[in-house]
mmCIF file of C-alpha atoms in Angstrom:
data_model
loop_
_atom_site.group_PDB
_atom_site.id
_atom_site.type_symbol
_atom_site.label_atom_id
_atom_site.label_comp_id
_atom_site.label_asym_id
_atom_site.label_seq_id
_atom_site.Cartn_x
_atom_site.Cartn_y
_atom_site.Cartn_z
ATOM 1 C CA MET A 15 0.000 0.000 0.000
ATOM 2 C CA GLU A 16 2.890 2.333 0.625
ATOM 3 C CA THR A 17 3.599 2.310 -3.120
ATOM 4 C CA LEU A 18 0.017 3.464 -3.827
ATOM 5 C CA TYR A 19 0.265 6.212 -1.214
ATOM 6 C CA MET A 20 3.641 7.365 -2.547
ATOM 7 C CA ALA A 21 2.354 7.361 -6.142
ATOM 8 C CA CYS A 22 -0.663 9.492 -5.140
ATOM 9 C CA LEU A 23 1.513 11.941 -3.213
ATOM 10 C CA ILE A 24 4.179 12.284 -5.904
ATOM 11 C CA GLY A 25 1.590 12.398 -8.699
ATOM 12 C CA GLY A 26 -0.314 15.176 -6.936
ATOM 13 C CA ILE A 27 2.833 17.192 -6.295
ATOM 14 C CA LEU A 28 3.947 16.794 -9.924
ATOM 15 C CA PHE A 29 0.500 17.815 -11.166
ATOM 16 C CA ALA A 30 0.632 20.932 -8.973
ATOM 17 C CA LEU A 31 4.123 21.868 -10.200
ATOM 18 C CA VAL A 32 3.273 21.269 -13.856
ATOM 19 C CA SER A 33 0.017 23.226 -13.610
ATOM 20 C CA ILE A 34 1.738 26.133 -11.847
ATOM 21 C CA VAL A 35 4.719 26.311 -14.192
ATOM 22 C CA PHE A 36 3.117 25.266 -17.484
ATOM 23 C CA GLY A 37 -0.630 25.641 -16.792
ATOM 24 C CA ASP A 38 -1.437 28.578 -19.058
ATOM 25 C CA TRP A 39 0.861 27.356 -21.783
ATOM 26 C CA LEU A 40 -0.619 23.835 -21.722
ATOM 27 C CA GLY A 41 -4.143 25.235 -21.687
ATOM 28 C CA GLN A 42 -3.396 27.217 -24.841
ATOM 29 C CA ALA A 43 -1.508 24.373 -26.536
ATOM 30 C CA LEU A 44 -4.158 21.743 -25.860
ATOM 31 C CA ASP A 45 -6.992 24.198 -26.613
ATOM 32 C CA GLY A 46 -9.734 22.633 -24.517
ATOM 33 C CA VAL A 47 -8.719 18.952 -24.820
ATOM 34 C CA LEU A 48 -8.783 18.625 -21.021
ATOM 35 C CA ASP A 49 -12.061 20.497 -20.512
ATOM 36 C CA PHE A 50 -13.801 17.245 -19.600
ATOM 37 C CA LEU A 51 -11.892 17.322 -16.300
ATOM 38 C CA SER A 52 -13.933 20.262 -15.034
ATOM 39 C CA ALA A 53 -17.174 18.215 -14.754
ATOM 40 C CA ASP A 54 -19.584 21.099 -15.378
ATOM 41 C CA GLY A 55 -22.596 19.331 -13.848
ATOM 42 C CA LEU A 56 -20.807 18.598 -10.567
ATOM 43 C CA PRO A 57 -19.030 21.737 -9.339
ATOM 44 C CA PHE A 58 -17.268 19.961 -6.468
ATOM 45 C CA LEU A 59 -15.423 17.699 -8.933
ATOM 46 C CA GLN A 60 -13.006 20.394 -10.047
ATOM 47 C CA PRO A 61 -9.476 19.163 -10.884
ATOM 48 C CA MET A 62 -8.027 21.178 -8.008
ATOM 49 C CA THR A 63 -10.372 19.495 -5.543
ATOM 50 C CA LEU A 64 -9.814 15.988 -6.918
ATOM 51 C CA ILE A 65 -6.039 16.212 -7.282
ATOM 52 C CA GLY A 66 -5.787 17.909 -3.881
ATOM 53 C CA GLY A 67 -7.761 15.050 -2.326
ATOM 54 C CA ILE A 68 -5.603 12.414 -4.047
ATOM 55 C CA THR A 69 -2.436 14.148 -2.877
ATOM 56 C CA VAL A 70 -3.700 14.354 0.706
ATOM 57 C CA PHE A 71 -4.762 10.687 0.506
ATOM 58 C CA GLY A 72 -1.186 9.739 -0.396
ATOM 59 C CA GLY A 73 0.385 11.922 2.260
ATOM 60 C CA ALA A 74 -2.017 10.827 4.992
ATOM 61 C CA GLY A 75 -1.555 7.165 4.040
ATOM 62 C CA ILE A 76 2.226 7.406 4.248
ATOM 63 C CA LEU A 77 2.136 9.211 7.609
ATOM 64 C CA LEU A 78 -0.399 6.836 9.113
ATOM 65 C CA GLU A 79 1.453 3.771 7.844
ATOM 66 C CA ARG A 80 4.772 4.929 9.244
ATOM 67 C CA TYR A 81 3.656 6.446 12.558
ATOM 68 C CA SER A 82 0.585 4.500 13.689
ATOM 69 C CA PRO A 83 0.105 0.933 14.836
ATOM 70 C CA LEU A 84 -3.175 0.597 12.867
ATOM 71 C CA GLY A 85 -3.831 -2.085 10.274
ATOM 72 C CA ALA A 86 -3.708 -1.539 6.514
ATOM 73 C CA PHE A 87 -7.511 -1.429 6.069
ATOM 74 C CA VAL A 88 -8.022 1.128 8.864
ATOM 75 C CA ILE A 89 -5.162 3.258 7.533
ATOM 76 C CA ALA A 90 -6.654 3.231 4.021
ATOM 77 C CA LEU A 91 -10.093 4.143 5.420
ATOM 78 C CA LEU A 92 -8.676 6.998 7.523
ATOM 79 C CA ALA A 93 -6.624 8.252 4.556
ATOM 80 C CA VAL A 94 -9.768 8.307 2.394
ATOM 81 C CA LEU A 95 -11.705 10.199 5.088
ATOM 82 C CA ILE A 96 -8.902 12.711 5.541
ATOM 83 C CA ALA A 97 -8.728 13.172 1.742
ATOM 84 C CA ILE A 98 -12.488 13.783 1.535
ATOM 85 C CA VAL A 99 -12.308 16.396 4.304
ATOM 86 C CA ALA A 100 -9.288 18.076 2.673
ATOM 87 C CA GLY A 101 -11.014 18.078 -0.733
ATOM 88 C CA ALA A 102 -14.141 19.618 0.799
ATOM 89 C CA LEU A 103 -12.029 22.290 2.499
ATOM 90 C CA VAL A 104 -10.259 23.115 -0.772
ATOM 91 C CA PHE A 105 -13.615 23.343 -2.538
ATOM 92 C CA PHE A 106 -15.381 25.506 0.053
ATOM 93 C CA LEU A 107 -12.419 27.711 0.991
ATOM 94 C CA TYR A 108 -10.829 28.208 -2.434
ATOM 95 C CA VAL A 109 -12.647 26.876 -5.509
ATOM 96 C CA ARG A 110 -16.152 28.083 -4.693
ATOM 97 C CA PRO A 111 -15.165 31.627 -3.648
ATOM 98 C CA MET A 112 -13.026 31.911 -6.803
ATOM 99 C CA GLU A 113 -16.006 30.896 -8.967
ATOM 100 C CA ASN A 114 -17.999 33.760 -7.482
ATOM 101 C CA SER A 115 -15.256 36.341 -7.921
ATOM 102 C CA GLU A 116 -15.527 38.710 -10.812
ATOM 103 C CA ASN A 117 -12.589 39.856 -12.815
ATOM 104 C CA SER A 118 -13.994 42.366 -15.212
ATOM 105 C CA ILE A 119 -13.302 45.951 -16.154
ATOM 106 C CA ALA A 120 -16.690 46.308 -17.804
ATOM 107 C CA PHE A 121 -19.077 49.014 -16.646
ATOM 108 C CA SER A 122 -22.426 50.360 -17.656
ATOM 109 C CA VAL A 123 -22.741 53.994 -18.708
ATOM 110 C CA LYS A 124 -25.980 54.090 -16.694
ATOM 111 C CA SER A 125 -23.966 53.298 -13.532
ATOM 112 C CA LEU A 126 -21.970 56.542 -13.891
ATOM 113 C CA SER A 127 -24.826 58.667 -12.582
ATOM 114 C CA GLY A 128 -23.593 60.487 -9.459
ATOM 115 C CA ALA A 129 -19.912 59.997 -10.309
ATOM 116 C CA LEU A 130 -17.387 62.819 -10.200
ATOM 117 C CA ALA A 131 -15.504 63.570 -13.401
ATOM 118 C CA GLU A 132 -13.018 66.043 -14.850
ATOM 119 C CA VAL A 133 -13.767 67.992 -18.013
ATOM 120 C CA ILE A 134 -11.072 67.338 -20.633
ATOM 121 C CA THR A 135 -12.810 68.986 -23.603
ATOM 122 C CA PRO A 136 -14.839 72.102 -22.704
ATOM 123 C CA VAL A 137 -18.594 71.590 -22.580
ATOM 124 C CA PRO A 138 -20.473 74.417 -24.391
ATOM 125 C CA GLU A 139 -23.946 75.732 -23.471
ATOM 126 C CA LYS A 140 -25.485 73.723 -26.269
ATOM 127 C CA GLY A 141 -23.392 70.897 -27.590
ATOM 128 C CA TYR A 142 -21.021 68.291 -26.358
ATOM 129 C CA GLY A 143 -17.687 68.088 -24.633
ATOM 130 C CA GLU A 144 -15.752 65.268 -23.030
ATOM 131 C CA VAL A 145 -15.184 64.208 -19.423
ATOM 132 C CA LEU A 146 -12.808 61.766 -17.743
ATOM 133 C CA VAL A 147 -14.543 59.514 -15.204
ATOM 134 C CA LYS A 148 -12.827 57.132 -12.758
ATOM 135 C CA VAL A 149 -14.289 53.634 -13.100
ATOM 136 C CA GLY A 150 -12.909 50.940 -10.812
ATOM 137 C CA ALA A 151 -9.124 50.975 -11.095
ATOM 138 C CA GLY A 152 -9.133 52.836 -14.414
ATOM 139 C CA VAL A 153 -10.616 55.835 -16.160
ATOM 140 C CA THR A 154 -12.843 56.310 -19.175
ATOM 141 C CA ASN A 155 -13.618 59.347 -21.290
ATOM 142 C CA GLN A 156 -17.254 59.926 -22.156
ATOM 143 C CA ILE A 157 -19.302 62.387 -24.192
ATOM 144 C CA ALA A 158 -20.855 65.023 -21.928
ATOM 145 C CA ALA A 159 -23.385 67.831 -22.170
ATOM 146 C CA SER A 160 -24.223 70.581 -19.690
ATOM 147 C CA PHE A 161 -27.215 69.679 -17.515
ATOM 148 C CA GLU A 162 -27.915 73.342 -16.631
ATOM 149 C CA GLY A 163 -27.163 74.738 -20.103
ATOM 150 C CA LYS A 164 -24.065 76.614 -18.829
ATOM 151 C CA PRO A 165 -20.615 76.316 -20.428
ATOM 152 C CA ILE A 166 -18.065 74.323 -18.406
ATOM 153 C CA ALA A 167 -14.344 74.958 -18.846
ATOM 154 C CA SER A 168 -11.673 72.339 -19.314
ATOM 155 C CA GLY A 169 -10.210 71.094 -16.020
ATOM 156 C CA ALA A 170 -13.403 71.724 -14.037
ATOM 157 C CA THR A 171 -14.743 69.061 -11.698
ATOM 158 C CA VAL A 172 -18.277 67.960 -12.519
ATOM 159 C CA VAL A 173 -20.848 65.501 -11.228
ATOM 160 C CA VAL A 174 -22.847 63.268 -13.544
ATOM 161 C CA VAL A 175 -26.473 64.261 -12.944
ATOM 162 C CA GLU A 176 -28.144 62.159 -15.594
ATOM 163 C CA VAL A 177 -27.300 59.645 -18.311
ATOM 164 C CA LYS A 178 -29.420 59.783 -21.453
ATOM 165 C CA ASP A 179 -28.704 58.271 -24.885
ATOM 166 C CA ASP A 180 -25.119 57.395 -23.868
ATOM 167 C CA THR A 181 -24.447 61.052 -23.020
ATOM 168 C CA LEU A 182 -23.497 62.162 -19.531
ATOM 169 C CA TYR A 183 -25.340 65.313 -18.448
ATOM 170 C CA VAL A 184 -23.026 67.019 -16.000
ATOM 171 C CA SER A 185 -23.068 69.965 -13.648
ATOM 172 C CA GLU A 186 -20.018 71.814 -12.324
ATOM 173 C CA VAL A 187 -19.081 71.217 -8.700
ATOM 174 C CA ASP A 188 -17.014 73.527 -6.534
ATOM 175 C CA LEU A 189 -14.969 71.269 -4.264
ATOM 176 C CA HIS A 190 -13.383 74.227 -2.453
ATOM 177 C CA LEU A 191 -16.443 75.465 -0.581
ATOM 178 C CA ASN A 192 -15.716 77.429 2.598
ATOM 179 C CA SER A 193 -17.894 76.509 5.557
#
């Protein structure tokens, strides 16, 4: 049994090293050949969870075999239980939260209402200018018109009052008000 445990441990460690070092490259080179491993219908059967469980099974089996007086069947059963618990922990503490995380720089123009912006192209009384709005960790320039019908100079700070037809209607804000 020690050979099985050692093979599981070494195989899991090699899989982790290969996926860390060559993971992106292999994913591009194989272009979806290994997609069947993700088991879309069963979210807890992710490769990370399965390989993590197999690796823990091997490690737990080796430790129990070397340092406990238990029989081979009991050691194998305990190693399987420990692997199941470790796999569940990996799934609930890492895989599942990562599935719910969002990594997107997309935004909706409608969500800019109320945002502060800086005028980069002057906004005339009637017509359009351009503003720079901070969105997440970046900035975007958008077409803007004066909400109050007053001209707004370049460099002024404005607030987006309304968004209509992909145009931001802005009003100048004085951030240096004395109280």
